[in-house]
Short mmCIF file of C-alpha atoms in Angstrom, two decimals:
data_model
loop_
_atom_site.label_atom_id
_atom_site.label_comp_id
_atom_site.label_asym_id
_atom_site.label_seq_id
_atom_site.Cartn_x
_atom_site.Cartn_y
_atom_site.Cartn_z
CA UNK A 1 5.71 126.91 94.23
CA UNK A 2 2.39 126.45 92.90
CA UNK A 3 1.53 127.13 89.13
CA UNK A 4 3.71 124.32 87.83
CA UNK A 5 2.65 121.48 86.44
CA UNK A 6 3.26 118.12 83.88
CA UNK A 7 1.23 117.59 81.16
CA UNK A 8 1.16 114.13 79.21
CA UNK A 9 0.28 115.41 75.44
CA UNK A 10 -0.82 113.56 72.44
CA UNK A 11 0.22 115.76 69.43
CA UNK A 12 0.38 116.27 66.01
CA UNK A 13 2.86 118.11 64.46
CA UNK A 14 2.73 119.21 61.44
CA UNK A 15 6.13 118.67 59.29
CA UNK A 16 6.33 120.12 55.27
CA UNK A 17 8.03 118.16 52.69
CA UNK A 18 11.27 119.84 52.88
CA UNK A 19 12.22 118.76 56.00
CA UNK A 20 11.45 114.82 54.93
CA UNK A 21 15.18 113.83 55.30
CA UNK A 22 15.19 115.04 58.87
CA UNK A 23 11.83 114.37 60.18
CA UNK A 24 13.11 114.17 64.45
CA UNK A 25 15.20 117.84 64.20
CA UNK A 26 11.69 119.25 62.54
CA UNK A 27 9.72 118.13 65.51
CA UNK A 28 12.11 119.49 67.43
CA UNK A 29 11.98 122.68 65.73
CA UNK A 30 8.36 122.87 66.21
CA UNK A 31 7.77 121.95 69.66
CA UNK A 32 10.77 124.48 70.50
CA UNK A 33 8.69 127.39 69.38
CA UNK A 34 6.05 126.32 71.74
CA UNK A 35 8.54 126.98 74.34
CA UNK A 36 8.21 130.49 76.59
CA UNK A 37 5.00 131.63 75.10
CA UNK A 38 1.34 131.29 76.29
CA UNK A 39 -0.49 128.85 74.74
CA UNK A 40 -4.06 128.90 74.82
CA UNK A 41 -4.00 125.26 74.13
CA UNK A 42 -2.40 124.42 76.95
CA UNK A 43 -3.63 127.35 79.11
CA UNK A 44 -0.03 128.00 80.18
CA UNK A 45 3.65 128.73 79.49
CA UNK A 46 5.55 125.84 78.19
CA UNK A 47 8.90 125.59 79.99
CA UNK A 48 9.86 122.38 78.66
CA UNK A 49 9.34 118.82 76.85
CA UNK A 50 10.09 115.34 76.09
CA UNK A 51 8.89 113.16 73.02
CA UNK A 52 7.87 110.29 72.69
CA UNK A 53 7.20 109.49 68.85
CA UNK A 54 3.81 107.33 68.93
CA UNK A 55 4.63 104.94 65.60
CA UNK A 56 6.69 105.06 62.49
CA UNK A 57 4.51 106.29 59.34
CA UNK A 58 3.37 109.61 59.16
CA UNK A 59 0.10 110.81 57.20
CA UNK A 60 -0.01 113.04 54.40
CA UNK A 61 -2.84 116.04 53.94
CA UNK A 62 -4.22 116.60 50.84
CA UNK A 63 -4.37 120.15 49.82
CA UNK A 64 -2.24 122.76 48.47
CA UNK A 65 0.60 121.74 50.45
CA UNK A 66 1.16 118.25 51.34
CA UNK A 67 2.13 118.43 54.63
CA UNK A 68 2.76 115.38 56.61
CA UNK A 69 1.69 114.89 60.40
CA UNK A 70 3.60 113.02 62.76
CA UNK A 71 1.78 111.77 65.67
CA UNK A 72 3.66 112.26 68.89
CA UNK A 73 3.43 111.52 72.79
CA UNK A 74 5.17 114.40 74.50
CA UNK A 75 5.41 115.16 78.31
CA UNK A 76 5.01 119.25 79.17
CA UNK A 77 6.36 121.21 81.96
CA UNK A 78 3.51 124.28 82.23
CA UNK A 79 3.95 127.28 83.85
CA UNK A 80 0.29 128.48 84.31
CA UNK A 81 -0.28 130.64 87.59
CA UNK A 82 -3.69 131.72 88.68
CA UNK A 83 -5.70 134.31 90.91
CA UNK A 84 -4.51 133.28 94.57
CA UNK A 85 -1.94 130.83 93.91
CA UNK A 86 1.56 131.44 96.02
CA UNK A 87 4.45 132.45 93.65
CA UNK A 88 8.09 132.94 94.28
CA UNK A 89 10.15 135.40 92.54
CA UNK A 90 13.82 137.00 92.93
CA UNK A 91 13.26 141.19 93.51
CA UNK A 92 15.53 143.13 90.74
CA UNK A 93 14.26 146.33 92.11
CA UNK A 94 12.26 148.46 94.83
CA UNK A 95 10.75 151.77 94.82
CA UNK A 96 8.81 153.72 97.39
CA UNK A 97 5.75 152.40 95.29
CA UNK A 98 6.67 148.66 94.23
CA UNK A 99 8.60 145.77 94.22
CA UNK A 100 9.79 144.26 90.84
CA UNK A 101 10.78 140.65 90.45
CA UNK A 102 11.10 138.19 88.19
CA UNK A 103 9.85 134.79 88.21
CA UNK A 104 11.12 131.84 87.39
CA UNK A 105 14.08 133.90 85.05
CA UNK A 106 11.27 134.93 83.00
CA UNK A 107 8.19 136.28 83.70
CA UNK A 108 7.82 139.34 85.49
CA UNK A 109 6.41 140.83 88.35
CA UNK A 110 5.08 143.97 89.97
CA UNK A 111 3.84 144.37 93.77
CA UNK A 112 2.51 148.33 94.28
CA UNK A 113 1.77 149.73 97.39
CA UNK A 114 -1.53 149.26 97.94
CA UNK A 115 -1.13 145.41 97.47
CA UNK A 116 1.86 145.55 99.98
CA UNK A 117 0.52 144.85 103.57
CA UNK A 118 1.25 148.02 106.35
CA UNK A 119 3.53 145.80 108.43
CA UNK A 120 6.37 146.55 105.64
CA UNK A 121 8.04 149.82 105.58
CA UNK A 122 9.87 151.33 103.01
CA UNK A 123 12.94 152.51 104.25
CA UNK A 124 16.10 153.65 101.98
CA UNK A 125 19.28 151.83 103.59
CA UNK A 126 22.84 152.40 102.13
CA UNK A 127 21.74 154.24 99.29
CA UNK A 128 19.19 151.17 98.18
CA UNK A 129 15.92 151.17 99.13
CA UNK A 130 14.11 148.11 101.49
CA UNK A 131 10.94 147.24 103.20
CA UNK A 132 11.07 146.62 106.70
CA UNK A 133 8.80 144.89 108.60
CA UNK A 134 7.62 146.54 111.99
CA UNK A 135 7.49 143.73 114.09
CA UNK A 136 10.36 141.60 112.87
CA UNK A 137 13.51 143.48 112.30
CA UNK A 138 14.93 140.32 110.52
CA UNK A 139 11.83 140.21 107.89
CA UNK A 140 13.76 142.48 104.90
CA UNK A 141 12.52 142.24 101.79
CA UNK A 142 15.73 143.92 99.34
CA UNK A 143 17.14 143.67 95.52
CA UNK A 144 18.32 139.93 95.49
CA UNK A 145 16.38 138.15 97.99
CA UNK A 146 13.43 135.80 96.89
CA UNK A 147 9.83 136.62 97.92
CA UNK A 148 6.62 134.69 98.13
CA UNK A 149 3.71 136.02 97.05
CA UNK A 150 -0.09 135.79 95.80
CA UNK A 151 -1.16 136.40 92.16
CA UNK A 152 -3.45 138.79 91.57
CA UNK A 153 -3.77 138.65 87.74
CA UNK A 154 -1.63 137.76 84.55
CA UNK A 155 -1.41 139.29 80.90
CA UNK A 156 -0.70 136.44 78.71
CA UNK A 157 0.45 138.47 76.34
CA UNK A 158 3.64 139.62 77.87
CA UNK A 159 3.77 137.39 80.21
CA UNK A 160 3.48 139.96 83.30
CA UNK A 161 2.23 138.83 86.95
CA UNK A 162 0.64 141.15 89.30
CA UNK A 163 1.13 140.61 93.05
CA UNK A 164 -0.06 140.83 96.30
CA UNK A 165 2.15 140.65 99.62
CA UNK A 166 -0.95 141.17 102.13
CA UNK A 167 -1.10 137.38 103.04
CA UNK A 168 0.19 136.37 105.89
CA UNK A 169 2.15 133.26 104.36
CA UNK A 170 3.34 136.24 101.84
CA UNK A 171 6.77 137.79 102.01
CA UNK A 172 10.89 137.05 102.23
CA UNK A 173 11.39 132.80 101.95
CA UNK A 174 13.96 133.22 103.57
CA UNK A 175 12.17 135.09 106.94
CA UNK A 176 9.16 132.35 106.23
CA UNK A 177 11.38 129.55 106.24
CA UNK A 178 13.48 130.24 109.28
CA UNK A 179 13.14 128.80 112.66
CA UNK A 180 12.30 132.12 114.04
CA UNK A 181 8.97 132.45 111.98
CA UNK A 182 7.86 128.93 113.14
CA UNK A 183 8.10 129.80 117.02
CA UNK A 184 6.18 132.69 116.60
#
């Protein structure tokens, strides 16, 4: 899945006086509220770290509070997707008009109708609703399965992906990644 990526980070954080006595669980702290939000800084979603403490002595800043900064080496994993990049995503629910997913147990999704391609037909089956493609019978797209498909944009702010299926590498992983698909 594209979208992810490791960042090596040289950091600064940022640790008040209080928290002198237990200088590693305050970094900790900090770096954890970093985590599932978009940072402009690192023009992504942080999904995870590791840190690397660079030396020993920390410097103190002179000012109203004395705050003390602790420089750090710490390895990112960034969730950052982009305009055309190929995401995968597990569909919670399907309407007539869209397909809902979430990505990566987090971020979620929304694929409407015009941004589904015409080969897929919406058909209700068993009381739950599917799409269908027209040409494959085994292509189903339903609540559960995991799709591929292209960003079309992202709101940073809640973290909400809109989608296209009209590729042609766009659609159920597991119909792309069976035999069946490669032969034809």
């Amino acid at each position: 899945m594209e979208g992810l990526s490791k960042s090596d980070a040289n950091l600064i954080v940022y640790v008040h006086p209080s928290q002198s006595k237990n200088v590693d669980k305050a970094i900790l702290r900090e770096l954890s509220s970093l985590l599932f939000k978009y940072s402009q800084a690192f023009d992504g979603v942080v999904l995870a770290y590791s840190v690397d403490p660079q030396d020993k002595c920390a410097r103190i800043l002179s000012g109203v509070h004395p705050y003390f900064g602790v420089r750090l080496r710490a390895n990112l994993l960034i969730f950052s997707p982009k305009p055309n990049m190929l995401l995968e995503g597990k569909v919670v629910k399907i309407t007539r008009e869209s397909i809902h997913c979430i990505v990566l147990g987090f971020s979620s999704a929304i694929i409407t109708d015009e941004n589904i391609r015409n080969e897929l037909k919406y058909k209700a089956k068993h009381g739950e609703g599917v799409y269908v493609s027209r040409y494959h019978k085994r292509h189903v797209i339903k609540v559960g399965a995991v799709i591929r498909f292209e960003v079309k944009s992202l709101d940073e702010e809640i973290l909400h992906i809109s989608g296209s299926l009209i590729p042609a590498n766009a659609g159920s992983v597991h119909w792309l990644c069976s035999p069946v698909m490669k032969l034809g």
